[in-house]
mmCIF file of C-alpha atoms in Angstrom:
data_model
loop_
_atom_site.group_PDB
_atom_site.id
_atom_site.type_symbol
_atom_site.label_atom_id
_atom_site.label_comp_id
_atom_site.label_asym_id
_atom_site.label_seq_id
_atom_site.Cartn_x
_atom_site.Cartn_y
_atom_site.Cartn_z
ATOM 1 C CA UNK A 1 -0.006 0.002 0.041
ATOM 2 C CA UNK A 2 2.885 2.441 0.801
ATOM 3 C CA UNK A 3 4.307 2.096 -2.795
ATOM 4 C CA UNK A 4 0.801 2.783 -4.280
ATOM 5 C CA UNK A 5 0.441 5.922 -2.124
ATOM 6 C CA UNK A 6 3.890 7.158 -3.024
ATOM 7 C CA UNK A 7 3.401 6.502 -6.735
ATOM 8 C CA UNK A 8 -0.076 8.062 -6.824
ATOM 9 C CA UNK A 9 1.267 11.206 -5.010
ATOM 10 C CA UNK A 10 4.221 11.301 -7.484
ATOM 11 C CA UNK A 11 1.864 10.922 -10.444
ATOM 12 C CA UNK A 12 -0.246 13.983 -9.286
ATOM 13 C CA UNK A 13 2.993 15.971 -8.859
ATOM 14 C CA UNK A 14 4.286 14.887 -12.233
ATOM 15 C CA UNK A 15 0.994 16.232 -13.620
ATOM 16 C CA UNK A 16 1.634 19.498 -11.884
ATOM 17 C CA UNK A 17 5.156 19.533 -13.452
ATOM 18 C CA UNK A 18 3.778 18.987 -16.915
ATOM 19 C CA UNK A 19 1.232 21.786 -16.246
ATOM 20 C CA UNK A 20 3.942 24.267 -15.241
ATOM 21 C CA UNK A 21 6.126 23.164 -18.142
ATOM 22 C CA UNK A 22 3.258 23.767 -20.539
ATOM 23 C CA UNK A 23 2.761 27.284 -19.218
ATOM 24 C CA UNK A 24 6.507 27.980 -19.527
ATOM 25 C CA UNK A 25 6.670 26.576 -23.104
ATOM 26 C CA UNK A 26 4.166 29.259 -24.181
ATOM 27 C CA UNK A 27 6.923 31.944 -23.706
ATOM 28 C CA UNK A 28 9.977 30.119 -24.938
ATOM 29 C CA UNK A 29 11.287 26.831 -26.581
ATOM 30 C CA UNK A 30 10.536 23.524 -24.969
ATOM 31 C CA UNK A 31 14.319 22.809 -25.017
ATOM 32 C CA UNK A 32 15.065 25.933 -22.895
ATOM 33 C CA UNK A 33 12.206 25.003 -20.474
ATOM 34 C CA UNK A 34 13.619 21.510 -20.094
ATOM 35 C CA UNK A 35 17.135 22.864 -19.414
ATOM 36 C CA UNK A 36 15.887 25.249 -16.698
ATOM 37 C CA UNK A 37 13.840 22.305 -15.389
ATOM 38 C CA UNK A 38 16.940 20.231 -15.162
ATOM 39 C CA UNK A 39 19.034 22.812 -13.420
ATOM 40 C CA UNK A 40 16.317 23.594 -10.762
ATOM 41 C CA UNK A 41 15.495 19.981 -10.329
ATOM 42 C CA UNK A 42 19.209 19.058 -9.896
ATOM 43 C CA UNK A 43 19.474 21.765 -7.174
ATOM 44 C CA UNK A 44 16.604 20.130 -5.242
ATOM 45 C CA UNK A 45 18.052 16.682 -5.531
ATOM 46 C CA UNK A 46 21.552 17.911 -4.440
ATOM 47 C CA UNK A 47 19.947 19.233 -1.303
ATOM 48 C CA UNK A 48 18.220 15.796 -0.754
ATOM 49 C CA UNK A 49 21.684 14.073 -1.266
ATOM 50 C CA UNK A 50 23.190 16.235 1.437
ATOM 51 C CA UNK A 51 20.484 15.237 3.938
ATOM 52 C CA UNK A 52 19.922 11.620 2.941
ATOM 53 C CA UNK A 53 22.489 8.846 2.761
ATOM 54 C CA UNK A 54 23.675 8.072 -0.716
ATOM 55 C CA UNK A 55 25.913 5.336 -2.029
ATOM 56 C CA UNK A 56 27.795 5.674 -5.328
ATOM 57 C CA UNK A 57 29.086 3.036 -7.651
ATOM 58 C CA UNK A 58 29.304 1.949 -11.251
ATOM 59 C CA UNK A 59 25.787 0.598 -11.347
ATOM 60 C CA UNK A 60 24.484 3.967 -10.045
ATOM 61 C CA UNK A 61 26.322 5.834 -12.783
ATOM 62 C CA UNK A 62 25.316 3.306 -15.552
ATOM 63 C CA UNK A 63 21.577 2.944 -14.838
ATOM 64 C CA UNK A 64 21.144 6.533 -13.678
ATOM 65 C CA UNK A 65 22.927 7.734 -16.848
ATOM 66 C CA UNK A 66 20.646 5.587 -19.015
ATOM 67 C CA UNK A 67 17.566 6.881 -17.165
ATOM 68 C CA UNK A 68 18.778 10.370 -17.738
ATOM 69 C CA UNK A 69 19.227 9.747 -21.529
ATOM 70 C CA UNK A 70 15.787 8.159 -21.650
ATOM 71 C CA UNK A 71 14.341 11.208 -19.901
ATOM 72 C CA UNK A 72 15.866 13.588 -22.408
ATOM 73 C CA UNK A 73 14.658 11.517 -25.375
ATOM 74 C CA UNK A 74 11.164 11.201 -23.889
ATOM 75 C CA UNK A 75 10.798 14.948 -23.449
ATOM 76 C CA UNK A 76 11.944 15.760 -27.085
ATOM 77 C CA UNK A 77 9.577 13.051 -28.559
ATOM 78 C CA UNK A 78 6.731 14.014 -26.203
ATOM 79 C CA UNK A 79 6.661 17.675 -27.286
ATOM 80 C CA UNK A 80 7.279 16.706 -30.939
ATOM 81 C CA UNK A 81 4.504 14.123 -31.248
ATOM 82 C CA UNK A 82 1.889 16.209 -29.332
ATOM 83 C CA UNK A 83 2.731 19.198 -31.658
ATOM 84 C CA UNK A 84 1.936 16.950 -34.678
ATOM 85 C CA UNK A 85 -1.335 15.650 -33.070
ATOM 86 C CA UNK A 86 -4.015 14.673 -32.781
ATOM 87 C CA UNK A 87 -3.442 14.699 -29.060
ATOM 88 C CA UNK A 88 -6.600 12.731 -28.288
ATOM 89 C CA UNK A 89 -5.087 9.618 -30.027
ATOM 90 C CA UNK A 90 -1.358 10.066 -29.538
ATOM 91 C CA UNK A 91 -1.589 10.704 -25.786
ATOM 92 C CA UNK A 92 -3.300 7.399 -24.915
ATOM 93 C CA UNK A 93 -0.782 5.641 -27.250
ATOM 94 C CA UNK A 94 2.123 7.261 -25.424
ATOM 95 C CA UNK A 95 0.661 6.662 -21.942
ATOM 96 C CA UNK A 96 -0.133 2.997 -22.632
ATOM 97 C CA UNK A 97 3.297 2.196 -24.031
ATOM 98 C CA UNK A 98 4.981 3.952 -21.056
ATOM 99 C CA UNK A 99 3.015 1.594 -18.766
ATOM 100 C CA UNK A 100 3.128 -1.642 -20.679
ATOM 101 C CA UNK A 101 6.981 -1.637 -21.249
ATOM 102 C CA UNK A 102 7.804 -1.726 -17.472
ATOM 103 C CA UNK A 103 4.946 -4.084 -16.893
ATOM 104 C CA UNK A 104 6.427 -6.551 -19.409
ATOM 105 C CA UNK A 105 9.893 -6.119 -17.936
ATOM 106 C CA UNK A 106 8.590 -6.670 -14.370
ATOM 107 C CA UNK A 107 6.769 -9.841 -15.288
ATOM 108 C CA UNK A 108 9.837 -11.061 -17.228
ATOM 109 C CA UNK A 109 11.847 -10.603 -14.041
ATOM 110 C CA UNK A 110 9.411 -12.732 -12.090
ATOM 111 C CA UNK A 111 6.957 -10.296 -10.560
ATOM 112 C CA UNK A 112 3.631 -11.897 -9.710
ATOM 113 C CA UNK A 113 0.558 -10.189 -8.373
ATOM 114 C CA UNK A 114 -2.663 -11.382 -6.750
ATOM 115 C CA UNK A 115 -5.981 -11.484 -8.588
ATOM 116 C CA UNK A 116 -6.826 -8.011 -7.299
ATOM 117 C CA UNK A 117 -3.414 -6.770 -8.509
ATOM 118 C CA UNK A 118 -4.019 -7.962 -12.077
ATOM 119 C CA UNK A 119 -7.507 -6.497 -12.070
ATOM 120 C CA UNK A 120 -6.017 -3.213 -10.742
ATOM 121 C CA UNK A 121 -3.501 -3.177 -13.642
ATOM 122 C CA UNK A 122 -6.260 -3.633 -16.190
ATOM 123 C CA UNK A 123 -8.508 -1.105 -14.642
ATOM 124 C CA UNK A 124 -5.579 1.378 -14.521
ATOM 125 C CA UNK A 125 -4.801 0.888 -18.189
ATOM 126 C CA UNK A 126 -8.485 1.684 -19.028
ATOM 127 C CA UNK A 127 -8.304 4.734 -16.812
ATOM 128 C CA UNK A 128 -5.220 6.056 -18.669
ATOM 129 C CA UNK A 129 -7.089 5.906 -22.014
ATOM 130 C CA UNK A 130 -10.130 7.626 -20.595
ATOM 131 C CA UNK A 131 -8.159 10.388 -18.930
ATOM 132 C CA UNK A 132 -6.148 11.181 -22.055
ATOM 133 C CA UNK A 133 -9.187 11.220 -24.361
ATOM 134 C CA UNK A 134 -10.199 14.691 -25.588
ATOM 135 C CA UNK A 135 -13.604 14.352 -27.158
ATOM 136 C CA UNK A 136 -15.497 16.955 -29.183
ATOM 137 C CA UNK A 137 -12.882 17.342 -31.896
ATOM 138 C CA UNK A 138 -13.384 16.142 -35.378
ATOM 139 C CA UNK A 139 -11.774 12.764 -35.944
ATOM 140 C CA UNK A 140 -8.383 13.038 -37.436
ATOM 141 C CA UNK A 141 -6.182 10.139 -38.293
ATOM 142 C CA UNK A 142 -2.699 10.399 -36.795
ATOM 143 C CA UNK A 143 0.254 10.363 -39.281
ATOM 144 C CA UNK A 144 2.677 7.453 -39.224
ATOM 145 C CA UNK A 145 5.316 9.967 -37.989
ATOM 146 C CA UNK A 146 3.182 11.007 -35.056
ATOM 147 C CA UNK A 147 2.450 7.325 -34.085
ATOM 148 C CA UNK A 148 6.130 6.461 -34.210
ATOM 149 C CA UNK A 149 7.025 9.488 -32.068
ATOM 150 C CA UNK A 150 4.268 8.639 -29.550
ATOM 151 C CA UNK A 151 5.400 5.005 -29.264
ATOM 152 C CA UNK A 152 9.073 6.147 -29.015
ATOM 153 C CA UNK A 153 8.278 8.637 -26.206
ATOM 154 C CA UNK A 154 6.294 5.910 -24.414
ATOM 155 C CA UNK A 155 9.284 3.524 -24.703
ATOM 156 C CA UNK A 156 11.660 6.206 -23.438
ATOM 157 C CA UNK A 157 9.522 6.896 -20.412
ATOM 158 C CA UNK A 158 9.115 3.205 -19.688
ATOM 159 C CA UNK A 159 12.835 2.815 -20.034
ATOM 160 C CA UNK A 160 13.325 5.575 -17.477
ATOM 161 C CA UNK A 161 11.356 3.700 -14.920
ATOM 162 C CA UNK A 162 13.053 0.369 -15.749
ATOM 163 C CA UNK A 163 16.582 1.855 -15.446
ATOM 164 C CA UNK A 164 15.821 3.744 -12.217
ATOM 165 C CA UNK A 165 14.428 0.492 -10.764
ATOM 166 C CA UNK A 166 17.731 -1.234 -11.578
ATOM 167 C CA UNK A 167 19.777 1.157 -9.395
ATOM 168 C CA UNK A 168 20.884 -0.250 -6.043
ATOM 169 C CA UNK A 169 18.227 -0.125 -3.367
ATOM 170 C CA UNK A 170 20.629 1.577 -0.917
ATOM 171 C CA UNK A 171 21.862 4.245 -3.267
ATOM 172 C CA UNK A 172 19.449 6.892 -2.029
ATOM 173 C CA UNK A 173 19.016 9.952 -4.278
ATOM 174 C CA UNK A 174 22.300 9.318 -6.107
ATOM 175 C CA UNK A 175 20.654 7.906 -9.184
ATOM 176 C CA UNK A 176 18.463 11.040 -9.558
ATOM 177 C CA UNK A 177 21.508 13.219 -9.370
ATOM 178 C CA UNK A 178 23.022 11.327 -12.336
ATOM 179 C CA UNK A 179 19.682 11.470 -14.143
ATOM 180 C CA UNK A 180 19.230 15.203 -13.833
ATOM 181 C CA UNK A 181 22.918 15.916 -14.850
ATOM 182 C CA UNK A 182 22.666 13.864 -17.899
ATOM 183 C CA UNK A 183 19.225 15.257 -18.956
ATOM 184 C CA UNK A 184 20.703 18.781 -18.398
ATOM 185 C CA UNK A 185 23.755 17.982 -20.543
ATOM 186 C CA UNK A 186 21.580 16.576 -23.408
ATOM 187 C CA UNK A 187 19.363 19.713 -23.304
ATOM 188 C CA UNK A 188 22.380 22.011 -23.218
ATOM 189 C CA UNK A 189 23.788 20.387 -26.430
ATOM 190 C CA UNK A 190 20.320 20.692 -27.981
ATOM 191 C CA UNK A 191 20.044 24.340 -27.048
ATOM 192 C CA UNK A 192 23.438 25.082 -28.469
ATOM 193 C CA UNK A 193 22.461 23.303 -31.722
ATOM 194 C CA UNK A 194 19.294 25.491 -31.873
ATOM 195 C CA UNK A 195 21.318 28.675 -31.457
ATOM 196 C CA UNK A 196 23.826 27.632 -34.082
ATOM 197 C CA UNK A 197 21.073 26.707 -36.502
ATOM 198 C CA UNK A 198 19.377 30.106 -35.918
ATOM 199 C CA UNK A 199 22.526 32.221 -35.983
ATOM 200 C CA UNK A 200 21.775 35.699 -37.045
ATOM 201 C CA UNK A 201 18.100 35.412 -36.124
ATOM 202 C CA UNK A 202 16.905 37.588 -33.180
ATOM 203 C CA UNK A 203 15.772 35.551 -30.315
ATOM 204 C CA UNK A 204 12.894 36.775 -28.068
ATOM 205 C CA UNK A 205 13.900 37.470 -24.520
ATOM 206 C CA UNK A 206 12.645 35.080 -21.822
ATOM 207 C CA UNK A 207 10.162 36.660 -19.398
ATOM 208 C CA UNK A 208 10.184 36.439 -15.652
ATOM 209 C CA UNK A 209 6.872 34.448 -15.581
ATOM 210 C CA UNK A 210 8.481 31.925 -17.955
ATOM 211 C CA UNK A 211 11.492 31.506 -15.754
ATOM 212 C CA UNK A 212 9.230 31.062 -12.686
ATOM 213 C CA UNK A 213 7.094 28.439 -14.345
ATOM 214 C CA UNK A 214 10.194 26.600 -15.668
ATOM 215 C CA UNK A 215 11.707 26.511 -12.144
ATOM 216 C CA UNK A 216 8.433 25.287 -10.709
ATOM 217 C CA UNK A 217 8.479 22.564 -13.387
ATOM 218 C CA UNK A 218 11.823 21.477 -12.311
ATOM 219 C CA UNK A 219 11.074 21.578 -8.550
ATOM 220 C CA UNK A 220 7.934 19.496 -9.001
ATOM 221 C CA UNK A 221 9.716 17.207 -11.423
ATOM 222 C CA UNK A 222 12.357 16.486 -8.835
ATOM 223 C CA UNK A 223 9.849 15.902 -5.991
ATOM 224 C CA UNK A 224 7.844 13.499 -8.226
ATOM 225 C CA UNK A 225 10.889 11.626 -9.302
ATOM 226 C CA UNK A 226 11.976 11.103 -5.634
ATOM 227 C CA UNK A 227 8.522 9.807 -4.713
ATOM 228 C CA UNK A 228 8.617 7.359 -7.591
ATOM 229 C CA UNK A 229 12.101 6.265 -6.655
ATOM 230 C CA UNK A 230 10.785 5.532 -3.101
ATOM 231 C CA UNK A 231 7.725 3.765 -4.661
ATOM 232 C CA UNK A 232 9.979 1.516 -6.642
ATOM 233 C CA UNK A 233 12.039 0.669 -3.701
ATOM 234 C CA UNK A 234 8.977 -0.459 -1.737
ATOM 235 C CA UNK A 235 6.860 -1.951 -4.500
ATOM 236 C CA UNK A 236 6.552 -3.654 -7.856
ATOM 237 C CA UNK A 237 7.684 -1.993 -11.102
ATOM 238 C CA UNK A 238 4.536 -3.093 -12.883
ATOM 239 C CA UNK A 239 2.193 -1.329 -10.328
ATOM 240 C CA UNK A 240 4.321 1.793 -10.154
ATOM 241 C CA UNK A 241 4.495 2.135 -13.918
ATOM 242 C CA UNK A 242 0.685 2.131 -14.273
ATOM 243 C CA UNK A 243 0.303 4.742 -11.576
ATOM 244 C CA UNK A 244 3.008 6.786 -13.304
ATOM 245 C CA UNK A 245 1.018 6.866 -16.510
ATOM 246 C CA UNK A 246 -1.800 8.450 -14.642
ATOM 247 C CA UNK A 247 0.097 11.789 -14.471
ATOM 248 C CA UNK A 248 -2.180 13.517 -17.066
ATOM 249 C CA UNK A 249 -4.872 13.471 -14.403
ATOM 250 C CA UNK A 250 -2.914 16.023 -12.319
ATOM 251 C CA UNK A 251 -2.381 18.214 -15.427
ATOM 252 C CA UNK A 252 -6.088 18.129 -16.285
ATOM 253 C CA UNK A 253 -7.306 19.019 -12.848
ATOM 254 C CA UNK A 254 -4.809 21.977 -12.574
ATOM 255 C CA UNK A 255 -5.847 23.173 -15.914
ATOM 256 C CA UNK A 256 -9.480 23.157 -14.841
ATOM 257 C CA UNK A 257 -8.736 24.915 -11.510
ATOM 258 C CA UNK A 258 -6.277 27.551 -12.763
ATOM 259 C CA UNK A 259 -7.131 28.024 -16.382
ATOM 260 C CA UNK A 260 -10.835 27.170 -16.124
ATOM 261 C CA UNK A 261 -10.454 24.576 -18.864
ATOM 262 C CA UNK A 262 -13.414 22.215 -19.157
ATOM 263 C CA UNK A 263 -12.967 18.573 -18.048
ATOM 264 C CA UNK A 264 -14.966 16.278 -20.400
ATOM 265 C CA UNK A 265 -17.362 13.793 -18.732
ATOM 266 C CA UNK A 266 -15.336 10.881 -20.119
ATOM 267 C CA UNK A 267 -12.283 12.371 -18.365
ATOM 268 C CA UNK A 268 -14.141 12.726 -15.138
ATOM 269 C CA UNK A 269 -15.136 9.067 -15.508
ATOM 270 C CA UNK A 270 -11.492 8.288 -16.127
ATOM 271 C CA UNK A 271 -10.361 10.030 -12.931
ATOM 272 C CA UNK A 272 -12.910 7.909 -10.977
ATOM 273 C CA UNK A 273 -11.678 4.750 -12.647
ATOM 274 C CA UNK A 274 -8.198 5.714 -11.727
ATOM 275 C CA UNK A 275 -9.164 5.861 -8.086
ATOM 276 C CA UNK A 276 -10.714 2.465 -8.355
ATOM 277 C CA UNK A 277 -7.482 1.079 -9.902
ATOM 278 C CA UNK A 278 -5.435 2.694 -7.111
ATOM 279 C CA UNK A 279 -7.645 1.050 -4.453
ATOM 280 C CA UNK A 280 -7.382 -2.316 -6.127
ATOM 281 C CA UNK A 281 -3.659 -2.103 -6.371
ATOM 282 C CA UNK A 282 -3.395 -0.988 -2.695
ATOM 283 C CA UNK A 283 -5.367 -4.006 -1.581
ATOM 284 C CA UNK A 284 -3.497 -6.399 -3.801
#
């Protein structure tokens, strides 16, 4: 039950991070937002590393580095595929792949659940689809490129969870330090590439609000990552991955409360189904 509570809380905070990131991306490029995210998130994790015991070793650097690379790839593909659209189709594809990959890896490694656990996983996957659906738009078929990017982003997110789960259980926040450093380095290279490609073109200045939202994105991202690390330490990869994929629920609720965006009935139903899934997994 503890891992379910931690993962569910992390999912809500991940949703808040995506919300702040979306607001920040309105004023500058997604790459710059992600770079500020990585720097501010790294600062939070560094403070945690000073307070909590950490253990370093080759496996921490290896799996943490691979997790950071997956995180960077996931963010690039995430923004790219959602920009292509349609979001109502690509978002569920992305979220399902992000959940199914770790589930498959967990089962391959010998994870076994009770009957309630398997039921909870199935209900959770249905909740992901319902939460991500955006009805009311004219049906548009996604392009093969958009589908490939959505699947790629889902695989990268799933890979992040798998690699973080492989880090030593007594390593503390050390893997997250490696993850944020690697993601920041990748984004720094990407931003440098953008500037070289646009040499001679005037760049709009970044506003104070954009910086604030980017920092909030990083702080909440670090908090969510730490909660999921704790959830993985105390629970099963398959269960944590499904709850991780429910992060859009937090984004949707914040958008409704702050931006007064309308939540569709099917999404409200998805939120209710998600709570049922969490209860089943907690009782498993």
